[in-house]
XYZ file of C-alpha atoms in Angstrom:
650
model
C -20.405 5.242 -46.787
C -17.049 3.453 -47.198
C -16.491 4.544 -50.769
C -14.119 7.259 -51.916
C -15.170 10.014 -54.310
C -14.079 9.341 -57.889
C -10.736 10.883 -58.729
C -10.183 12.674 -62.070
C -9.904 10.233 -64.961
C -8.273 10.335 -68.330
C -10.733 10.781 -71.228
C -12.132 7.529 -72.566
C -11.921 6.694 -76.300
C -14.977 6.587 -78.521
C -16.996 3.357 -78.146
C -16.722 0.381 -80.475
C -20.495 0.532 -81.033
C -21.012 -2.733 -79.189
C -21.519 -3.523 -75.466
C -18.811 -4.709 -72.865
C -18.104 -5.499 -69.104
C -16.452 -7.545 -66.400
C -17.907 -6.663 -63.043
C -16.545 -6.783 -59.551
C -20.003 -8.094 -58.655
C -18.897 -11.408 -60.136
C -16.106 -11.467 -57.598
C -18.695 -11.121 -54.869
C -20.674 -13.956 -56.384
C -17.585 -16.134 -56.352
C -17.219 -15.493 -52.638
C -20.789 -15.350 -51.402
C -22.589 -17.686 -53.760
C -22.248 -21.067 -52.942
C 10.447 -3.194 -92.868
C 11.601 -4.853 -96.144
C 9.499 -6.673 -98.705
C 8.221 -10.040 -97.481
C 8.262 -13.266 -99.461
C 4.773 -14.788 -99.744
C 4.394 -18.162 -98.055
C 1.748 -20.608 -99.237
C -0.674 -21.812 -96.592
C 0.402 -25.397 -97.115
C 3.994 -24.512 -96.197
C 3.314 -22.868 -92.852
C 4.834 -24.631 -89.816
C 1.504 -25.278 -88.109
C 0.825 -28.285 -90.331
C 1.563 -30.648 -87.435
C -1.170 -32.968 -88.679
C 1.340 -34.034 -91.340
C 3.646 -35.396 -88.626
C 3.429 -38.989 -87.502
C 2.586 -39.614 -83.858
C 6.184 -40.706 -83.357
C 7.344 -37.300 -84.587
C 4.829 -35.545 -82.355
C 6.582 -37.161 -79.374
C 9.595 -35.068 -80.376
C 7.720 -31.756 -79.996
C 9.715 -29.540 -77.626
C 8.116 -28.159 -74.445
C 9.670 -25.502 -72.232
C 7.250 -24.731 -69.393
C 8.089 -27.640 -67.084
C 11.837 -26.940 -66.733
C 12.153 -23.497 -68.452
C 14.274 -24.952 -71.257
C 13.437 -27.022 -74.339
C 12.994 -30.775 -73.935
C 11.082 -33.517 -75.738
C 7.478 -33.805 -74.595
C 7.902 -37.540 -73.974
C 10.884 -36.800 -71.681
C 9.074 -34.211 -69.525
C 8.862 -35.422 -65.912
C 5.372 -34.299 -65.022
C 1.784 -34.066 -66.196
C 2.152 -31.796 -69.221
C 0.130 -31.729 -72.438
C 0.532 -29.754 -75.650
C -2.198 -28.187 -77.785
C -0.738 -27.536 -81.226
C -1.680 -24.636 -83.452
C -3.145 -27.018 -85.999
C -5.336 -28.666 -83.353
C -6.737 -25.226 -82.542
C -7.445 -24.565 -86.237
C -9.114 -27.934 -86.770
C -11.233 -27.580 -83.609
C -12.892 -24.357 -84.771
C -12.133 -22.624 -81.433
C -12.246 -18.817 -81.750
C -11.039 -17.779 -78.278
C -8.237 -18.831 -75.961
C -10.575 -20.396 -73.334
C -12.319 -22.417 -76.060
C -8.928 -23.687 -77.249
C -8.086 -24.777 -73.700
C -10.960 -27.269 -73.830
C -8.594 -29.310 -76.031
C -6.294 -30.036 -73.073
C -6.979 -33.241 -71.120
C -7.543 -32.609 -67.423
C -8.684 -28.979 -67.696
C -12.231 -28.148 -66.595
C -13.253 -25.163 -68.735
C -16.669 -23.666 -67.950
C -18.234 -20.530 -69.405
C -20.038 -18.239 -66.932
C -21.154 -15.478 -69.317
C -19.952 -13.848 -72.524
C -16.607 -12.815 -71.040
C -16.040 -14.794 -67.815
C -14.671 -18.336 -67.645
C -13.908 -20.735 -64.796
C -10.781 -22.732 -65.705
C -8.803 -25.073 -63.477
C -6.959 -28.372 -63.365
C -7.443 -30.809 -60.497
C -10.383 -29.045 -58.881
C -11.239 -25.931 -56.872
C -12.689 -24.235 -59.950
C -14.358 -20.832 -59.517
C -14.994 -17.839 -61.773
C -11.833 -16.062 -60.600
C -9.722 -19.119 -61.615
C -7.196 -18.162 -58.958
C -5.153 -21.384 -58.816
C -3.917 -21.549 -62.416
C -0.995 -19.388 -63.512
C -1.460 -18.218 -67.117
C 1.358 -16.937 -69.334
C 1.632 -15.742 -72.919
C 5.180 -16.267 -74.217
C 6.307 -16.446 -70.592
C 4.604 -13.145 -69.640
C 2.291 -13.569 -66.664
C -1.236 -12.318 -67.384
C -2.688 -12.920 -63.922
C -3.933 -9.849 -62.062
C -2.805 -9.032 -58.506
C -6.380 -7.877 -57.938
C -7.602 -11.460 -57.360
C -4.828 -13.867 -58.539
C -6.891 -14.861 -61.560
C -7.237 -13.917 -65.204
C -9.531 -11.528 -67.046
C -10.043 -13.962 -69.915
C -11.923 -11.432 -72.056
C -8.740 -9.465 -72.828
C -6.408 -12.431 -73.395
C -6.963 -12.478 -77.141
C -3.813 -13.421 -79.101
C -4.223 -14.051 -82.816
C -4.864 -17.804 -82.666
C -3.399 -18.283 -86.151
C -0.028 -17.202 -84.703
C -0.133 -19.585 -81.711
C 2.457 -22.308 -82.184
C 1.345 -24.354 -79.180
C -0.175 -24.128 -75.704
C 1.615 -26.023 -72.958
C -0.552 -27.063 -70.008
C 1.036 -28.289 -66.787
C -1.346 -30.073 -64.424
C -0.058 -29.816 -60.875
C 2.046 -27.231 -59.033
C 4.591 -25.270 -61.061
C 5.662 -22.903 -58.306
C 9.324 -23.997 -58.143
C 10.007 -22.207 -61.435
C 6.960 -19.978 -61.935
C 6.237 -18.873 -58.372
C 3.175 -18.267 -56.231
C -0.249 -18.810 -57.816
C 0.955 -21.784 -59.915
C -0.997 -23.926 -57.446
C -2.963 -26.346 -59.611
C -1.071 -25.789 -62.822
C 0.440 -23.526 -65.470
C -0.901 -22.550 -68.902
C 1.733 -21.118 -71.254
C 0.617 -19.827 -74.664
C 3.603 -19.766 -77.042
C 3.418 -17.841 -80.308
C 5.484 -18.427 -83.432
C 8.675 -16.614 -84.169
C 8.496 -13.829 -86.748
C 10.593 -15.844 -89.238
C 7.805 -18.457 -89.324
C 5.061 -16.002 -90.305
C 6.453 -14.294 -93.418
C 4.008 -13.147 -96.038
C 0.399 -12.179 -95.534
C -2.589 -13.893 -93.960
C -6.206 -12.721 -93.920
C -8.911 -14.509 -91.915
C -12.604 -13.611 -91.784
C -15.654 -15.310 -90.319
C -19.342 -14.622 -89.794
C -21.877 -16.616 -87.814
C -24.788 -16.698 -85.431
C -22.644 -16.408 -82.282
C -19.184 -15.476 -83.572
C -17.842 -12.973 -86.083
C -14.199 -12.089 -86.566
C -11.534 -10.743 -88.860
C -7.743 -10.690 -88.739
C -4.908 -9.477 -90.968
C -1.228 -10.233 -90.513
C 1.883 -9.329 -92.518
C 5.413 -10.545 -91.894
C 8.728 -10.101 -93.577
C 12.485 -9.853 -93.338
C 14.174 -6.740 -92.023
C 17.837 -5.929 -91.547
C 19.344 -8.633 -89.308
C 15.968 -10.042 -88.340
C 12.312 -10.742 -89.095
C 9.125 -8.923 -88.181
C 5.351 -9.237 -88.252
C 2.446 -6.902 -87.573
C -1.191 -7.847 -87.115
C -4.637 -6.530 -86.313
C -7.831 -8.377 -85.394
C -11.418 -7.792 -84.298
C -13.626 -10.363 -82.553
C -17.258 -10.219 -81.545
C -18.648 -12.920 -79.273
C -22.432 -12.895 -79.140
C -24.558 -12.518 -76.028
C -25.522 -15.604 -74.071
C -29.111 -16.407 -73.081
C -31.010 -17.094 -69.871
C -32.705 -20.436 -69.207
C -35.941 -19.247 -70.868
C -34.059 -18.392 -74.053
C -34.166 -14.599 -73.701
C -30.943 -12.740 -74.482
C -28.589 -11.761 -71.671
C -27.575 -8.771 -73.854
C -23.906 -9.125 -72.897
C -21.908 -9.428 -76.147
C -18.137 -8.960 -76.060
C -16.358 -6.988 -78.789
C -12.577 -6.663 -78.646
C -10.022 -5.331 -81.112
C -6.302 -5.994 -80.819
C -3.153 -5.249 -82.773
C 0.528 -5.788 -82.282
C 3.989 -6.528 -83.627
C 6.961 -8.841 -83.167
C 10.610 -8.488 -84.153
C 13.194 -11.293 -83.771
C 16.880 -11.093 -84.531
C 18.314 -13.370 -87.191
C 19.148 -16.907 -86.105
C 22.660 -18.234 -85.839
C 24.425 -15.611 -83.754
C 25.715 -15.828 -80.220
C 23.120 -13.287 -79.090
C 19.396 -13.402 -79.861
C 16.891 -10.577 -79.338
C 13.126 -10.534 -79.439
C 10.677 -7.670 -78.868
C 6.912 -7.850 -79.195
C 3.874 -5.981 -77.960
C 0.105 -5.669 -78.197
C -2.613 -3.022 -77.799
C -6.283 -3.844 -77.270
C -9.626 -2.202 -76.614
C -13.005 -3.800 -75.980
C -16.564 -3.398 -74.797
C -18.788 -5.774 -72.857
C -22.545 -5.537 -72.626
C -24.720 -6.035 -69.572
C -28.478 -6.618 -69.275
C -29.189 -3.768 -66.812
C -26.107 -1.535 -66.681
C -24.272 0.739 -69.072
C -21.731 -1.113 -71.171
C -18.274 -1.580 -69.683
C -15.002 -0.919 -71.463
C -11.503 -2.343 -71.233
C -8.229 -1.393 -72.836
C -4.543 -1.945 -72.352
C -1.256 -2.967 -73.847
C 2.027 -4.704 -73.181
C 5.633 -4.670 -74.323
C 7.895 -7.697 -73.881
C 11.619 -8.049 -74.522
C 14.062 -10.960 -74.346
C 17.840 -11.163 -74.749
C 19.601 -14.522 -74.867
C 23.309 -15.324 -75.055
C 24.732 -18.770 -75.781
C 27.709 -19.564 -73.536
C 30.420 -22.178 -73.683
C 29.649 -25.769 -72.757
C 25.953 -25.625 -73.644
C 25.142 -22.943 -71.074
C 22.823 -20.025 -71.741
C 22.023 -16.685 -70.132
C 18.644 -15.029 -70.651
C 17.226 -11.693 -69.532
C 13.545 -10.949 -70.086
C 11.188 -8.244 -68.987
C 7.821 -6.739 -69.722
C 5.569 -3.768 -69.089
C 1.805 -4.238 -68.964
C -0.991 -1.665 -68.684
C -4.663 -2.505 -68.099
C -7.792 -0.391 -67.678
C -11.233 -1.741 -66.778
C -14.425 0.223 -66.097
C -17.672 -1.332 -64.886
C -20.114 1.605 -64.602
C -21.612 2.032 -61.157
C -19.408 -0.673 -59.644
C -15.696 -0.585 -60.286
C -12.846 1.029 -62.217
C -9.141 0.143 -62.203
C -5.967 1.419 -63.860
C -2.970 -0.906 -63.399
C 0.684 -0.712 -64.489
C 3.040 -3.669 -64.043
C 6.801 -3.990 -64.618
C 8.648 -7.312 -64.492
C 12.301 -8.320 -64.903
C 13.829 -11.818 -64.673
C 17.327 -13.249 -65.198
C 17.868 -16.953 -65.878
C 21.027 -19.028 -66.305
C 21.013 -22.568 -67.735
C 24.115 -24.712 -67.416
C 25.139 -28.313 -67.971
C 27.783 -29.899 -65.759
C 28.301 -33.638 -66.148
C 25.103 -35.379 -65.056
C 23.459 -32.099 -64.030
C 21.258 -29.732 -66.024
C 20.696 -26.722 -63.804
C 18.431 -23.723 -64.275
C 18.605 -20.901 -61.749
C 17.779 -17.223 -61.569
C 15.645 -14.577 -59.958
C 13.221 -11.815 -60.682
C 11.316 -8.794 -59.434
C 7.814 -7.551 -60.279
C 6.220 -4.197 -59.436
C 2.514 -3.482 -59.952
C 0.648 -0.245 -59.207
C -3.106 0.213 -59.333
C -5.528 3.127 -59.024
C -9.140 2.239 -58.240
C -12.352 4.259 -58.424
C -14.738 2.955 -55.768
C -18.531 2.944 -55.860
C -21.499 2.475 -53.506
C -21.381 -1.244 -54.380
C -17.725 -2.213 -54.073
C -14.642 -0.479 -52.691
C -10.957 -1.306 -52.321
C -9.374 0.447 -49.346
C -6.951 2.028 -49.895
C -7.972 3.011 -53.425
C -4.363 2.918 -54.646
C -1.733 0.309 -53.853
C 1.679 -0.916 -54.993
C 2.303 -4.663 -54.948
C 5.740 -6.220 -55.429
C 7.219 -9.720 -55.733
C 10.881 -10.780 -55.374
C 12.137 -14.319 -55.966
C 15.107 -16.634 -56.417
C 14.864 -20.142 -57.870
C 17.048 -23.133 -58.691
C 16.225 -26.512 -60.217
C 18.518 -29.387 -61.150
C 17.717 -32.349 -63.409
C 20.135 -35.142 -62.569
C 20.921 -38.283 -64.597
C 21.194 -40.837 -61.785
C 21.792 -44.000 -63.800
C 20.867 -45.334 -67.241
C 17.137 -44.698 -67.597
C 16.784 -42.891 -64.244
C 16.473 -39.106 -63.764
C 15.587 -36.882 -60.833
C 14.422 -33.259 -60.659
C 14.933 -31.318 -57.445
C 14.533 -27.607 -56.884
C 12.932 -24.785 -54.977
C 11.834 -21.190 -55.253
C 11.934 -18.669 -52.406
C 9.545 -15.790 -52.920
C 8.418 -12.785 -50.930
C 5.429 -10.545 -51.693
C 4.233 -7.238 -50.378
C 1.249 -9.267 -49.081
C 3.155 -12.397 -48.000
C 6.245 -13.238 -45.961
C 9.023 -15.347 -47.448
C 7.683 -18.667 -48.749
C 9.646 -21.744 -49.868
C 8.135 -23.802 -52.705
C 10.138 -26.999 -53.344
C 9.622 -29.883 -55.757
C 11.031 -33.395 -56.081
C 10.338 -35.695 -59.048
C 11.798 -39.045 -60.094
C 11.489 -40.766 -63.478
C 12.382 -44.129 -65.000
C 12.559 -44.584 -68.779
C 12.710 -48.297 -69.616
C 12.882 -47.394 -73.318
C 13.171 -44.262 -75.420
C 9.483 -43.354 -75.711
C 8.160 -44.661 -72.407
C 8.409 -43.219 -68.916
C 7.124 -43.753 -65.375
C 7.396 -40.833 -62.964
C 6.301 -39.570 -59.563
C 6.764 -36.480 -57.464
C 5.719 -34.116 -54.710
C 5.623 -30.324 -54.537
C 4.449 -27.403 -52.429
C 2.858 -24.212 -53.781
C 0.989 -21.213 -52.388
C -1.502 -18.597 -53.571
C -0.480 -15.162 -52.361
C -3.107 -12.886 -50.733
C -4.523 -10.242 -53.060
C -6.518 -7.037 -52.829
C -9.698 -9.100 -53.064
C -8.638 -10.977 -49.911
C -7.327 -8.034 -47.889
C -8.744 -4.706 -49.082
C -12.209 -5.327 -50.532
C -15.466 -3.983 -49.112
C -18.777 -5.034 -50.663
C -21.707 -2.840 -49.664
C -25.485 -2.919 -49.794
C -27.334 0.328 -49.141
C -24.137 1.801 -47.727
C -23.769 -1.069 -45.226
C -20.657 -3.293 -45.523
C -21.679 -6.918 -46.083
C -18.277 -8.472 -46.862
C -14.808 -7.127 -46.051
C -11.258 -8.317 -46.516
C -8.750 -8.880 -43.758
C -5.149 -7.757 -43.299
C -4.600 -11.103 -41.556
C -5.504 -13.148 -44.637
C -2.774 -15.790 -45.052
C -1.436 -17.530 -48.164
C -3.381 -20.573 -49.334
C -1.192 -23.691 -49.503
C -1.143 -27.020 -51.340
C 1.007 -30.104 -50.871
C 0.629 -32.200 -54.027
C 1.569 -35.814 -54.766
C 1.374 -37.401 -58.205
C 2.505 -40.401 -60.249
C 2.205 -40.916 -63.961
C 3.118 -42.863 -67.071
C 3.621 -41.833 -70.680
C 4.364 -44.251 -73.469
C 4.214 -44.840 -77.204
C 2.550 -48.221 -77.563
C 3.424 -48.254 -81.257
C 4.162 -45.845 -84.093
C 0.421 -45.119 -84.292
C -0.706 -45.037 -80.662
C 0.494 -43.260 -77.533
C -1.079 -42.764 -74.120
C -0.609 -40.674 -70.987
C -1.853 -41.251 -67.424
C -1.462 -39.257 -64.206
C -2.877 -39.903 -60.719
C -2.794 -37.202 -58.039
C -3.691 -36.269 -54.476
C -3.655 -32.630 -53.306
C -3.959 -31.414 -49.739
C -4.963 -27.740 -49.311
C -4.656 -25.610 -46.181
C -5.854 -22.098 -45.293
C -8.463 -21.827 -48.046
C -10.748 -18.796 -48.030
C -13.902 -18.550 -45.925
C -16.367 -15.743 -45.176
C -16.873 -15.523 -41.400
C -19.769 -13.612 -39.768
C -18.857 -10.859 -37.322
C -19.452 -12.162 -33.769
C -22.690 -10.847 -32.294
C -23.856 -8.963 -35.406
C -23.207 -11.301 -38.377
C -22.557 -8.382 -40.771
C -20.109 -7.740 -42.183
C -18.711 -11.120 -43.154
C -14.907 -11.087 -42.881
C -12.579 -13.106 -45.108
C -10.464 -15.688 -43.267
C -8.516 -18.945 -43.843
C -10.593 -21.580 -42.047
C -11.116 -24.145 -44.805
C -9.087 -27.222 -45.747
C -9.596 -29.417 -48.758
C -8.463 -32.517 -50.580
C -8.726 -33.415 -54.245
C -7.866 -36.831 -55.653
C -8.221 -38.127 -59.146
C -6.731 -39.267 -62.406
C -6.437 -38.036 -65.987
C -5.936 -40.381 -68.921
C -5.451 -39.370 -72.548
C -4.529 -41.134 -75.762
C -4.043 -40.524 -79.483
C -4.397 -43.145 -82.210
C -3.511 -42.798 -85.885
C -6.174 -45.250 -87.008
C -5.357 -44.762 -90.700
C -3.116 -42.290 -92.542
C -6.226 -40.074 -92.933
C -7.876 -40.534 -89.506
C -6.547 -39.538 -86.110
C -8.476 -40.007 -82.844
C -7.801 -38.153 -79.592
C -9.441 -38.752 -76.227
C -9.155 -37.611 -72.625
C -10.982 -38.508 -69.401
C -10.642 -37.047 -65.900
C -12.138 -38.427 -62.674
C -12.069 -36.132 -59.643
C -13.128 -36.291 -56.000
C -13.244 -33.033 -54.004
C -13.673 -32.805 -50.229
C -13.845 -29.494 -48.322
C -13.819 -29.371 -44.513
C -14.388 -26.294 -42.356
C -12.222 -25.659 -39.335
C -14.250 -26.203 -36.125
C -13.874 -22.467 -35.441
C -15.507 -21.504 -38.729
C -19.089 -20.271 -39.060
C -19.023 -19.823 -42.828
C -22.689 -20.180 -43.821
C -21.822 -21.622 -47.261
C -19.684 -24.401 -45.840
C -16.862 -23.176 -48.060
C -18.809 -24.067 -51.204
C -17.853 -20.778 -52.856
C -14.256 -22.019 -53.268
C -14.940 -25.004 -55.531
C -17.514 -26.323 -57.954
C -16.120 -29.317 -59.803
C -17.539 -32.215 -61.843
C -16.729 -35.772 -60.791
C -16.098 -36.672 -64.419
C -15.292 -34.796 -67.616
C -13.721 -35.767 -70.903
C -13.708 -35.507 -74.684
C -13.281 -37.492 -77.883
C -12.050 -35.884 -81.119
C -11.727 -37.269 -84.621
C -9.760 -35.515 -87.398
C -10.334 -36.943 -90.859
C -8.663 -35.957 -94.147
C -10.790 -36.782 -97.189
C -9.879 -36.633 -100.899
C -9.881 -33.283 -102.723
C -8.368 -31.468 -99.687
C -11.486 -31.827 -97.528
C -11.149 -31.959 -93.711
C -13.744 -33.189 -91.209
C -13.429 -32.637 -87.485
C -15.769 -34.017 -84.792
C -15.391 -32.993 -81.145
C -17.607 -34.608 -78.489
C -17.376 -33.234 -74.937
C -18.997 -34.397 -71.693
C -18.959 -32.633 -68.313
C -20.629 -34.159 -65.254
C -22.958 -32.222 -62.995
C -21.607 -29.536 -60.665
C -22.683 -29.846 -57.014
C -23.089 -26.307 -55.600
C -24.573 -24.323 -57.131
C -25.988 -27.277 -59.025
C -25.432 -27.303 -62.788
C -26.762 -30.279 -64.771
C -24.356 -32.507 -66.667
C -24.107 -31.801 -70.375
C -22.777 -33.393 -73.558
C -22.009 -31.287 -76.623
C -20.742 -31.819 -80.142
C -18.783 -29.516 -82.445
C -18.379 -30.208 -86.163
C -15.972 -28.578 -88.606
C -15.930 -29.060 -92.394
C -12.949 -27.541 -94.183
C -11.872 -27.343 -97.818
C -8.523 -26.183 -99.122
C -9.332 -24.762 -102.546
C -5.668 -23.998 -103.282
C -2.384 -23.795 -101.360
C -3.294 -20.213 -100.438
C -7.084 -20.298 -99.996
C -9.269 -22.346 -97.650
C -12.864 -22.338 -96.417
C -14.568 -23.853 -93.373
C -17.999 -24.179 -91.795
C -18.108 -24.805 -88.027
C -21.067 -25.881 -85.921
C -20.688 -25.482 -82.145
C -22.746 -26.939 -79.267
C -24.947 -28.797 -81.727
C -26.749 -31.192 -79.346
C -28.765 -28.604 -77.387
C -30.477 -25.340 -78.187
C -28.647 -23.919 -75.171
C -26.964 -25.340 -72.059
C -25.516 -24.067 -68.763
C -21.909 -24.593 -67.648
C -21.453 -22.558 -64.443
C -23.340 -20.301 -62.019
C -26.581 -20.272 -60.076
C -30.158 -19.734 -61.281
C -32.174 -17.632 -61.870
C -29.507 -15.288 -63.296
C -27.411 -18.127 -64.748
C -26.540 -17.670 -68.413
C -26.445 -20.445 -70.998
C -24.464 -21.077 -74.192
C -26.434 -21.339 -77.441
C -25.988 -23.588 -80.443
C -24.045 -21.691 -83.111
C -22.608 -21.904 -86.600
C -20.121 -19.767 -88.507
C -18.347 -19.736 -91.841
C -14.653 -18.889 -92.284
C -12.293 -18.031 -95.124
C -8.464 -17.884 -94.955
C -6.221 -16.395 -97.620
C -2.441 -16.590 -97.583
C -0.654 -14.091 -99.847
């Protein structure tokens, strides 16, 4: 037996009286399966009312993720889209992954009640290991498998100002694992959330409640919040319940220093605890917390110095399979400066992450405790070459405890023939660093190892090329287009042991190419009606090295639709009534095969007063239930649902 005896554990808190779980078995499937008093603020005055802006004003929305400093969205040299807080509200989305369906070019697929496959530009799997995800600049990816436990990424959506989504490598500024893109969830400052807000909802598949209070303190502003969400169990193809509901509670705070000074401080943190059900096992439980701090100083000549750091703790227990305690510390220094035609951002950082694993007869990580570290330096320069012409050039050098020094450069060029129009193109290199799942894992059956990691596992690499255009056709219509080609090397395979087959050993004997295009547009058809649409076409080709004997043909590393897209309509009717329609289509997935599906969401909202509003939301209305990811017969499906919501600002 290659498992270690369980070490002593800290006592677990009392249950939430509802099931929970994220299992390491899913990782195997991904591999083997193919205070002062506050002043009340009326709801109508909150800053998320971006629907009141004209499309021309929306072009002025600032984004920060592409160059790590604020710039107009229309000026961003790259494939970047913005999901506003009001778009999230009007969509009826009640979780972060659901909100990400609003972004053009993202394939978002639900595997079960708590697991999602999310990627841009292909190679989508349940571990989502090629998208870097951040909340207010804090990385939430786990060094366990380079992906995200989506079940515990549960910010209060009412406090999300915007979500910035970069399609394409972002490694020059954000580092390894920003292979296919970057998702950065940005919450509002405390000064923008003064007063109270209560939100409650009840439905067939969703129930939730949240309470937030914000105010002005000495030399700054603060807010505190608490929330509880329950996402119902999914069903199997025959309609029987998968008995895997997710219940998660979270609370937190934020404090920001007063605006206007040379120095600015911000501190915020969260605590969460949740449970996840399972059809045959004891419920699983998760808990954790984080603390984030930022100090910024404005310097002469438009320069700025910023120091930010965070601590993050996570705990996850899947009975009979897996248990992990993890503590992560991160510190980064960044300097922005402007010199003539140059706008330079440079800096460096260090991250330290320790884990402690309890192994089982099903899955083991050897050793059962490990420290992972990352050190990096980066520099990027945006240069004004000539009137209308700009160039971005930069690189990051990064070394991991699991990876030798890697260089991740980028080069982009843009031409702006007029203020709100731009053509651009670029190339970049990014890598995915090896993780414990690649190097240290042992999956067992009856005490016999069936799949093991390898100390020789190398970084996965992409060289990406892209061109794009973004333009405002008129004051009421703008469009965005990007075309890309990615070349991947050293992708993961599972190789049989020569002469005996078992155990399969993880290796890097797969190459791949993805090519495609994403187009999106918004049209203010009338002052009361706005239409949004997005369409992505994708071609994925995976090729095994002649030395490989991977029995799946590498299919476990990608399952992508050839076509996916959406059309949304937001309509404002008299008497403060809102109507939202959201039609989504996703083409069939090849292996394991998942049929194509089309779904419709409908939201009806009524603002009874500046402080009180109601809504009824219908989700997945076209089918009783439908599948999005995974293989039968255990594949779970998403049911049609409806919920009612009330919001009160006080």
